[in-house]
Structures are given as C-alpha cells and as structure tokens.
Amino acid sequence: METIILNHPLIDHKLTIMRNKETGTKEFRQNLDEIAMLMAYEVTKSLPLQNIEIETPICSMTGKKLVRPIVLVPILRAGLGLVDGFKTMIPTAKVGHIGMSRNEETLQPEEYYAKFPSCLKEADVIVLDPMLATGGSACAAITNIKKRGAKNIKFACLVAAPEGIQVIETEHSDVDLIVGALDEKLNDKGYIVPGLGDAGDRLFGTD
Ligand code: PRP
Ligand code: URA
C-alpha cells in the first residue's frame, strides 16, 4: 500500500513544542490532542465512499456515505493520547485497545491486553501510536488485529524512525502507513533521534 509522511506546517509547529524537553504534561497532552485532529483528517482521506440518494430541502441528489464502520485501535499506553482527537473528528468510531510494553533491554514488545469491537472484520481499522521506533510494537499489534480478521488497516503515528517504517513496509505491506514526521535514526537504547523521549511517560507524567 502506501507510506505518507505528512510534513504539515501545523503538525510540525505543534510537534516542536512536544519535542522540547521543557514542555510539561499539560502542554504535551494538549498538542498531541490537536495533532490527532489534524492527522485524523489526513488519515481518512482515502476511505471508500458509496453513493446514497437523499432529498435536500431543494431537490433530490446523490450523496456520499462511508462504506465501512471505523475502528480506532490505540496501542497502550501512549496511543491513548491520540484517541480523543480522532474521536472528535469521527464521533461514530468504535475503539479497540491493545496493550504493548516494550522490554527496555531486549526492545521486544510484550502484549498485556487486547479487546476489540465485534465489527473489526468489516471495519476500516486505524491503529494509533505516537511513536514508531524499531517497529516491534506496531508490527505485533497489527499481526494481532489481522489474526482477528481485520482486513483494511492503516497505521498512524506521529514520529517514526526509518527502521520502523522499513519493518512495517516489509512485514505488513498491505497496511497504509501515515507518519507525522520522519526522524533521523534510533539511538543505542532504541529511542528515536531527535524524537521526543518516552511518549507514554511524558503523556502520563510517569518516569
Ligand atoms: C512506546 C511507544 C510505542 C513503542 C515504540 O511504548 O508508544 O508503542 O514504544 O517502540 P518500538 O517501535 O521499538 O516497539 P512503550 O512500550 O514505551 O509503552 P508505553 O506506551 O506504555 O510507555
Ligand atoms: N518509545 C518512545 O516512547 N519513544 C521512543 O523514542 C522510542 C520508543
């Protein structure tokens, strides 16, 4: 499918605030929420529509309607920071959750929770996580969602390393990848450079 790097001025402006280590929890959350709304617009651009006949107060016309239900799947924890913004733009979306924790030593993802709405199989599924680093967590989450029958999957992340993009393109070549900003590389601890640090910790004020 396709990989889109958004490079949108509003996203870049807000992301720079998030990247700044002086930015506190409140501002970090608020900017992520605003970015989520902008990303929702871009991520949904190619969703399929079907024709429906309606009556306006003036005349009959052929209007448009989304073909499939939409399911958002945040990868816990940090993906939760994108949910409200997406729900603001898509209030009918259902939400599944998948818990993934990256082992700090091995950098391998460990799944600890999964719950999905029953319409997953026929839905347009948008997986959400602000960070795509090694790609391990996203890859495992997408594999789980596919095992449950999902066919139309997009992965939306705010900051990606080239390594993570390569992994998704190789392992899940049928998944559209929408990236807010492409960063330079991973450091030896698996953190994105320049990145924004640990997204979950900054979002929830843990350390
Ligand atoms: C972070 C982030 C991604 C993952 C990315 O989550 O939100 O899920 O790391 O790294 P990867 O591409 O190398 O797998 P983390 O495991 O730190 O959990 P958290 O969201 O609970 O902090
Ligand atoms: N997870 C994060 O939260 N940040 C990174 O830079 C890499 C993985």
mmCIF file of C-alpha atoms and ligand atoms in Angstrom:
data_model
loop_
_atom_site.group_PDB
_atom_site.id
_atom_site.type_symbol
_atom_site.label_atom_id
_atom_site.label_comp_id
_atom_site.label_asym_id
_atom_site.label_seq_id
_atom_site.Cartn_x
_atom_site.Cartn_y
_atom_site.Cartn_z
ATOM 1 C CA MET A 1 0.000 0.000 0.000
ATOM 2 C CA GLU A 2 1.463 3.420 0.724
ATOM 3 C CA THR A 3 3.577 5.361 3.201
ATOM 4 C CA ILE A 4 2.690 9.030 3.612
ATOM 5 C CA ILE A 5 4.905 11.480 5.511
ATOM 6 C CA LEU A 6 2.644 14.422 6.323
ATOM 7 C CA ASN A 7 5.169 17.252 6.896
ATOM 8 C CA HIS A 8 2.238 19.582 7.667
ATOM 9 C CA PRO A 9 3.126 23.061 8.996
ATOM 10 C CA LEU A 10 0.670 22.904 11.904
ATOM 11 C CA ILE A 11 1.824 19.418 12.857
ATOM 12 C CA ASP A 12 5.492 20.457 12.657
ATOM 13 C CA HIS A 13 4.815 23.532 14.811
ATOM 14 C CA LYS A 14 2.946 21.583 17.494
ATOM 15 C CA LEU A 15 5.371 18.655 17.356
ATOM 16 C CA THR A 16 8.273 21.021 18.033
ATOM 17 C CA ILE A 17 6.528 22.092 21.254
ATOM 18 C CA MET A 18 6.138 18.424 22.192
ATOM 19 C CA ARG A 19 9.780 17.637 21.400
ATOM 20 C CA ASN A 20 11.053 20.399 23.707
ATOM 21 C CA LYS A 21 12.150 18.818 26.993
ATOM 22 C CA GLU A 22 10.889 21.888 28.880
ATOM 23 C CA THR A 23 7.301 21.189 27.777
ATOM 24 C CA GLY A 24 5.226 19.822 30.666
ATOM 25 C CA THR A 25 2.455 17.234 30.778
ATOM 26 C CA LYS A 26 -0.445 19.621 30.174
ATOM 27 C CA GLU A 27 1.021 21.205 27.056
ATOM 28 C CA PHE A 28 2.347 17.869 25.780
ATOM 29 C CA ARG A 29 -1.149 16.316 26.002
ATOM 30 C CA GLN A 30 -2.859 19.338 24.508
ATOM 31 C CA ASN A 31 -0.569 19.468 21.478
ATOM 32 C CA LEU A 32 -0.870 15.713 20.900
ATOM 33 C CA ASP A 33 -4.651 16.054 21.029
ATOM 34 C CA GLU A 34 -4.589 18.897 18.480
ATOM 35 C CA ILE A 35 -2.217 16.971 16.216
ATOM 36 C CA ALA A 36 -4.521 13.953 16.414
ATOM 37 C CA MET A 37 -7.349 16.013 14.897
ATOM 38 C CA LEU A 38 -5.117 17.137 12.034
ATOM 39 C CA MET A 39 -3.904 13.581 11.482
ATOM 40 C CA ALA A 40 -7.471 12.238 11.510
ATOM 41 C CA TYR A 41 -8.244 14.463 8.520
ATOM 42 C CA GLU A 42 -5.237 13.170 6.590
ATOM 43 C CA VAL A 43 -5.558 9.502 7.614
ATOM 44 C CA THR A 44 -9.183 9.307 6.472
ATOM 45 C CA LYS A 45 -8.576 10.953 3.080
ATOM 46 C CA SER A 46 -8.718 7.715 1.098
ATOM 47 C CA LEU A 47 -11.586 5.963 2.896
ATOM 48 C CA PRO A 48 -14.052 4.463 0.416
ATOM 49 C CA LEU A 49 -17.477 6.052 -0.055
ATOM 50 C CA GLN A 50 -20.710 4.786 -1.542
ATOM 51 C CA ASN A 51 -23.500 6.727 -3.201
ATOM 52 C CA ILE A 52 -26.789 7.300 -1.369
ATOM 53 C CA GLU A 53 -29.908 9.023 -2.639
ATOM 54 C CA ILE A 54 -31.188 11.823 -0.388
ATOM 55 C CA GLU A 55 -33.636 14.720 -0.533
ATOM 56 C CA THR A 56 -32.238 18.154 0.307
ATOM 57 C CA PRO A 57 -34.833 20.860 1.097
ATOM 58 C CA ILE A 58 -34.417 21.855 -2.581
ATOM 59 C CA CYS A 59 -34.180 18.645 -4.624
ATOM 60 C CA SER A 60 -33.075 15.007 -4.829
ATOM 61 C CA MET A 61 -29.377 14.312 -5.033
ATOM 62 C CA THR A 62 -26.822 11.525 -4.861
ATOM 63 C CA GLY A 63 -24.800 11.981 -1.691
ATOM 64 C CA LYS A 64 -21.911 10.043 -0.144
ATOM 65 C CA LYS A 65 -21.640 7.727 2.817
ATOM 66 C CA LEU A 66 -18.671 5.842 4.287
ATOM 67 C CA VAL A 67 -18.741 2.226 3.143
ATOM 68 C CA ARG A 68 -17.417 0.674 6.352
ATOM 69 C CA PRO A 69 -17.527 1.372 10.107
ATOM 70 C CA ILE A 70 -14.344 2.848 11.596
ATOM 71 C CA VAL A 71 -12.479 1.223 14.485
ATOM 72 C CA LEU A 72 -9.661 3.071 16.247
ATOM 73 C CA VAL A 73 -7.069 0.894 17.979
ATOM 74 C CA PRO A 74 -4.692 2.799 20.274
ATOM 75 C CA ILE A 75 -1.595 0.893 21.349
ATOM 76 C CA LEU A 76 -1.468 1.376 25.133
ATOM 77 C CA ARG A 77 -0.367 3.470 26.735
ATOM 78 C CA ALA A 78 0.868 6.287 24.513
ATOM 79 C CA GLY A 79 -1.668 5.619 21.734
ATOM 80 C CA LEU A 80 -4.396 6.762 24.126
ATOM 81 C CA GLY A 81 -3.158 10.314 23.636
ATOM 82 C CA LEU A 82 -4.398 10.247 20.034
ATOM 83 C CA VAL A 83 -7.856 8.800 20.691
ATOM 84 C CA ASP A 84 -9.810 11.901 21.735
ATOM 85 C CA GLY A 85 -8.645 13.918 18.744
ATOM 86 C CA PHE A 86 -9.618 11.141 16.336
ATOM 87 C CA LYS A 87 -12.970 10.677 18.120
ATOM 88 C CA THR A 88 -13.679 14.401 17.821
ATOM 89 C CA MET A 89 -13.350 14.094 14.054
ATOM 90 C CA ILE A 90 -15.025 10.644 13.833
ATOM 91 C CA PRO A 91 -17.575 10.541 16.674
ATOM 92 C CA THR A 92 -19.116 7.270 15.454
ATOM 93 C CA ALA A 93 -15.800 5.402 15.641
ATOM 94 C CA LYS A 94 -15.630 2.366 17.872
ATOM 95 C CA VAL A 95 -12.468 1.839 19.890
ATOM 96 C CA GLY A 96 -10.471 -1.345 20.464
ATOM 97 C CA HIS A 97 -7.449 -1.449 22.769
ATOM 98 C CA ILE A 98 -4.198 -3.324 22.619
ATOM 99 C CA GLY A 99 -1.627 -3.152 25.410
ATOM 100 C CA MET A 100 2.017 -3.422 24.371
ATOM 101 C CA SER A 101 5.016 -2.804 26.541
ATOM 102 C CA ARG A 102 8.487 -2.678 25.035
ATOM 103 C CA ASN A 103 11.022 -4.615 27.092
ATOM 104 C CA GLU A 104 13.694 -1.994 27.830
ATOM 105 C CA GLU A 105 16.558 -4.491 27.443
ATOM 106 C CA THR A 106 15.511 -6.683 24.514
ATOM 107 C CA LEU A 107 13.351 -3.946 22.871
ATOM 108 C CA GLN A 108 10.831 -6.741 22.130
ATOM 109 C CA PRO A 109 7.117 -5.891 22.577
ATOM 110 C CA GLU A 110 5.113 -7.771 25.208
ATOM 111 C CA GLU A 111 1.326 -7.838 24.788
ATOM 112 C CA TYR A 112 -0.649 -7.495 28.031
ATOM 113 C CA TYR A 113 -4.192 -6.583 26.952
ATOM 114 C CA ALA A 114 -6.476 -6.823 23.925
ATOM 115 C CA LYS A 115 -10.172 -6.051 23.466
ATOM 116 C CA PHE A 116 -11.879 -5.218 20.175
ATOM 117 C CA PRO A 117 -15.373 -4.386 18.922
ATOM 118 C CA SER A 118 -17.158 -7.158 17.020
ATOM 119 C CA CYS A 119 -17.231 -5.152 13.755
ATOM 120 C CA LEU A 120 -13.410 -5.354 13.440
ATOM 121 C CA LYS A 121 -13.548 -7.733 10.456
ATOM 122 C CA GLU A 122 -15.581 -5.448 8.219
ATOM 123 C CA ALA A 123 -14.207 -2.134 9.543
ATOM 124 C CA ASP A 124 -11.630 0.374 8.407
ATOM 125 C CA VAL A 125 -9.188 -0.037 11.288
ATOM 126 C CA ILE A 126 -6.867 2.817 12.268
ATOM 127 C CA VAL A 127 -4.082 1.747 14.636
ATOM 128 C CA LEU A 128 -2.730 4.661 16.696
ATOM 129 C CA ASP A 129 0.629 5.141 18.383
ATOM 130 C CA PRO A 130 2.634 8.397 18.529
ATOM 131 C CA MET A 131 5.964 6.519 18.215
ATOM 132 C CA LEU A 132 7.253 4.047 15.619
ATOM 133 C CA ALA A 133 10.802 3.183 16.704
ATOM 134 C CA THR A 134 12.057 -0.366 15.987
ATOM 135 C CA GLY A 135 8.571 -1.143 14.685
ATOM 136 C CA GLY A 136 8.222 -4.143 17.026
ATOM 137 C CA SER A 137 5.138 -2.909 18.929
ATOM 138 C CA ALA A 138 3.276 -1.759 15.806
ATOM 139 C CA CYS A 139 4.130 -4.957 13.967
ATOM 140 C CA ALA A 140 2.883 -7.186 16.803
ATOM 141 C CA ALA A 141 -0.293 -5.106 17.229
ATOM 142 C CA ILE A 142 -1.103 -5.300 13.509
ATOM 143 C CA THR A 143 -0.445 -9.060 13.480
ATOM 144 C CA ASN A 144 -2.888 -9.499 16.382
ATOM 145 C CA ILE A 145 -5.554 -7.388 14.661
ATOM 146 C CA LYS A 146 -5.151 -9.327 11.402
ATOM 147 C CA LYS A 147 -5.499 -12.649 13.284
ATOM 148 C CA ARG A 148 -8.889 -11.396 14.467
ATOM 149 C CA GLY A 149 -9.962 -10.890 10.871
ATOM 150 C CA ALA A 150 -9.286 -7.186 10.186
ATOM 151 C CA LYS A 151 -8.548 -6.556 6.507
ATOM 152 C CA ASN A 152 -8.490 -2.795 5.989
ATOM 153 C CA ILE A 153 -5.789 -1.437 8.254
ATOM 154 C CA LYS A 154 -3.993 1.904 8.485
ATOM 155 C CA PHE A 155 -1.263 2.705 10.974
ATOM 156 C CA ALA A 156 -0.991 6.342 12.107
ATOM 157 C CA CYS A 157 2.000 7.565 14.078
ATOM 158 C CA LEU A 158 3.369 10.983 14.870
ATOM 159 C CA VAL A 159 7.141 10.352 14.853
ATOM 160 C CA ALA A 160 8.847 7.483 13.033
ATOM 161 C CA ALA A 161 12.390 6.218 12.651
ATOM 162 C CA PRO A 162 13.402 4.895 9.217
ATOM 163 C CA GLU A 163 13.999 1.475 10.839
ATOM 164 C CA GLY A 164 10.363 1.241 11.999
ATOM 165 C CA ILE A 165 8.963 2.270 8.633
ATOM 166 C CA GLN A 166 11.090 -0.380 6.925
ATOM 167 C CA VAL A 167 9.781 -3.086 9.281
ATOM 168 C CA ILE A 168 6.110 -2.226 8.673
ATOM 169 C CA GLU A 169 6.607 -1.942 4.910
ATOM 170 C CA THR A 170 8.235 -5.380 4.893
ATOM 171 C CA GLU A 171 6.068 -7.280 7.397
ATOM 172 C CA HIS A 172 2.726 -5.602 6.625
ATOM 173 C CA SER A 173 2.968 -4.371 3.060
ATOM 174 C CA ASP A 174 -0.856 -4.261 2.825
ATOM 175 C CA VAL A 175 -1.097 -1.600 5.571
ATOM 176 C CA ASP A 176 -1.141 2.127 4.809
ATOM 177 C CA LEU A 177 1.349 3.989 6.969
ATOM 178 C CA ILE A 178 0.691 7.652 7.825
ATOM 179 C CA VAL A 179 3.557 9.419 9.601
ATOM 180 C CA GLY A 180 3.562 12.952 11.027
ATOM 181 C CA ALA A 181 7.340 13.371 10.852
ATOM 182 C CA LEU A 182 10.207 11.161 9.770
ATOM 183 C CA ASP A 183 13.170 11.396 12.161
ATOM 184 C CA GLU A 184 16.811 10.563 11.639
ATOM 185 C CA LYS A 185 17.545 7.272 13.420
ATOM 186 C CA LEU A 186 17.390 5.188 16.595
ATOM 187 C CA ASN A 187 19.990 5.522 19.347
ATOM 188 C CA ASP A 188 21.610 2.516 21.046
ATOM 189 C CA LYS A 189 18.714 2.350 23.549
ATOM 190 C CA GLY A 190 16.125 2.165 20.765
ATOM 191 C CA TYR A 191 14.916 5.757 21.223
ATOM 192 C CA ILE A 192 14.081 7.898 18.211
ATOM 193 C CA VAL A 193 16.605 10.679 17.466
ATOM 194 C CA PRO A 194 15.844 13.560 17.795
ATOM 195 C CA GLY A 195 12.407 12.221 18.845
ATOM 196 C CA LEU A 196 10.535 13.459 21.894
ATOM 197 C CA GLY A 197 11.682 10.991 24.554
ATOM 198 C CA ASP A 198 9.341 8.428 26.100
ATOM 199 C CA ALA A 199 5.896 9.343 24.817
ATOM 200 C CA GLY A 200 3.971 7.324 27.437
ATOM 201 C CA ASP A 201 5.909 8.828 30.326
ATOM 202 C CA ARG A 202 5.550 12.373 29.022
ATOM 203 C CA LEU A 203 1.838 11.914 28.345
ATOM 204 C CA PHE A 204 1.004 10.433 31.733
ATOM 205 C CA GLY A 205 3.633 12.173 33.885
ATOM 206 C CA THR A 206 5.366 8.928 34.846
ATOM 207 C CA ASP A 207 9.122 8.417 34.818
HETATM 208 C C1 PRP B 1 6.377 3.100 23.177
HETATM 209 C C2 PRP B 1 5.544 3.679 22.070
HETATM 210 C C3 PRP B 1 5.373 2.501 21.135
HETATM 211 C C4 PRP B 1 6.689 1.777 21.291
HETATM 212 C C5 PRP B 1 7.536 2.073 20.081
HETATM 213 O O1 PRP B 1 5.598 2.382 24.047
HETATM 214 O O2 PRP B 1 4.339 4.234 22.484
HETATM 215 O O3 PRP B 1 4.286 1.656 21.473
HETATM 216 O O4 PRP B 1 7.305 2.276 22.478
HETATM 217 O O5 PRP B 1 8.713 1.344 20.123
HETATM 218 P P1 PRP B 1 9.019 0.179 19.085
HETATM 219 O O6 PRP B 1 8.638 0.681 17.743
HETATM 220 O O7 PRP B 1 10.500 -0.037 19.236
HETATM 221 O O8 PRP B 1 8.238 -1.045 19.501
HETATM 222 P P2 PRP B 1 6.192 1.695 25.393
HETATM 223 O O9 PRP B 1 6.495 0.243 25.137
HETATM 224 O O10 PRP B 1 7.273 2.536 25.956
HETATM 225 O O11 PRP B 1 4.929 1.655 26.350
HETATM 226 P P3 PRP B 1 4.075 2.882 26.964
HETATM 227 O O12 PRP B 1 3.293 3.491 25.835
HETATM 228 O O13 PRP B 1 3.214 2.197 27.973
HETATM 229 O O14 PRP B 1 5.036 3.850 27.603
HETATM 230 N N1 URA B 2 9.110 4.755 22.506
HETATM 231 C C1 URA B 2 9.043 6.043 22.862
HETATM 232 O O1 URA B 2 8.144 6.450 23.605
HETATM 233 N N2 URA B 2 9.979 6.885 22.368
HETATM 234 C C2 URA B 2 10.960 6.476 21.563
HETATM 235 O O2 URA B 2 11.792 7.302 21.144
HETATM 236 C C3 URA B 2 11.017 5.118 21.226
HETATM 237 C C4 URA B 2 10.075 4.279 21.693
#
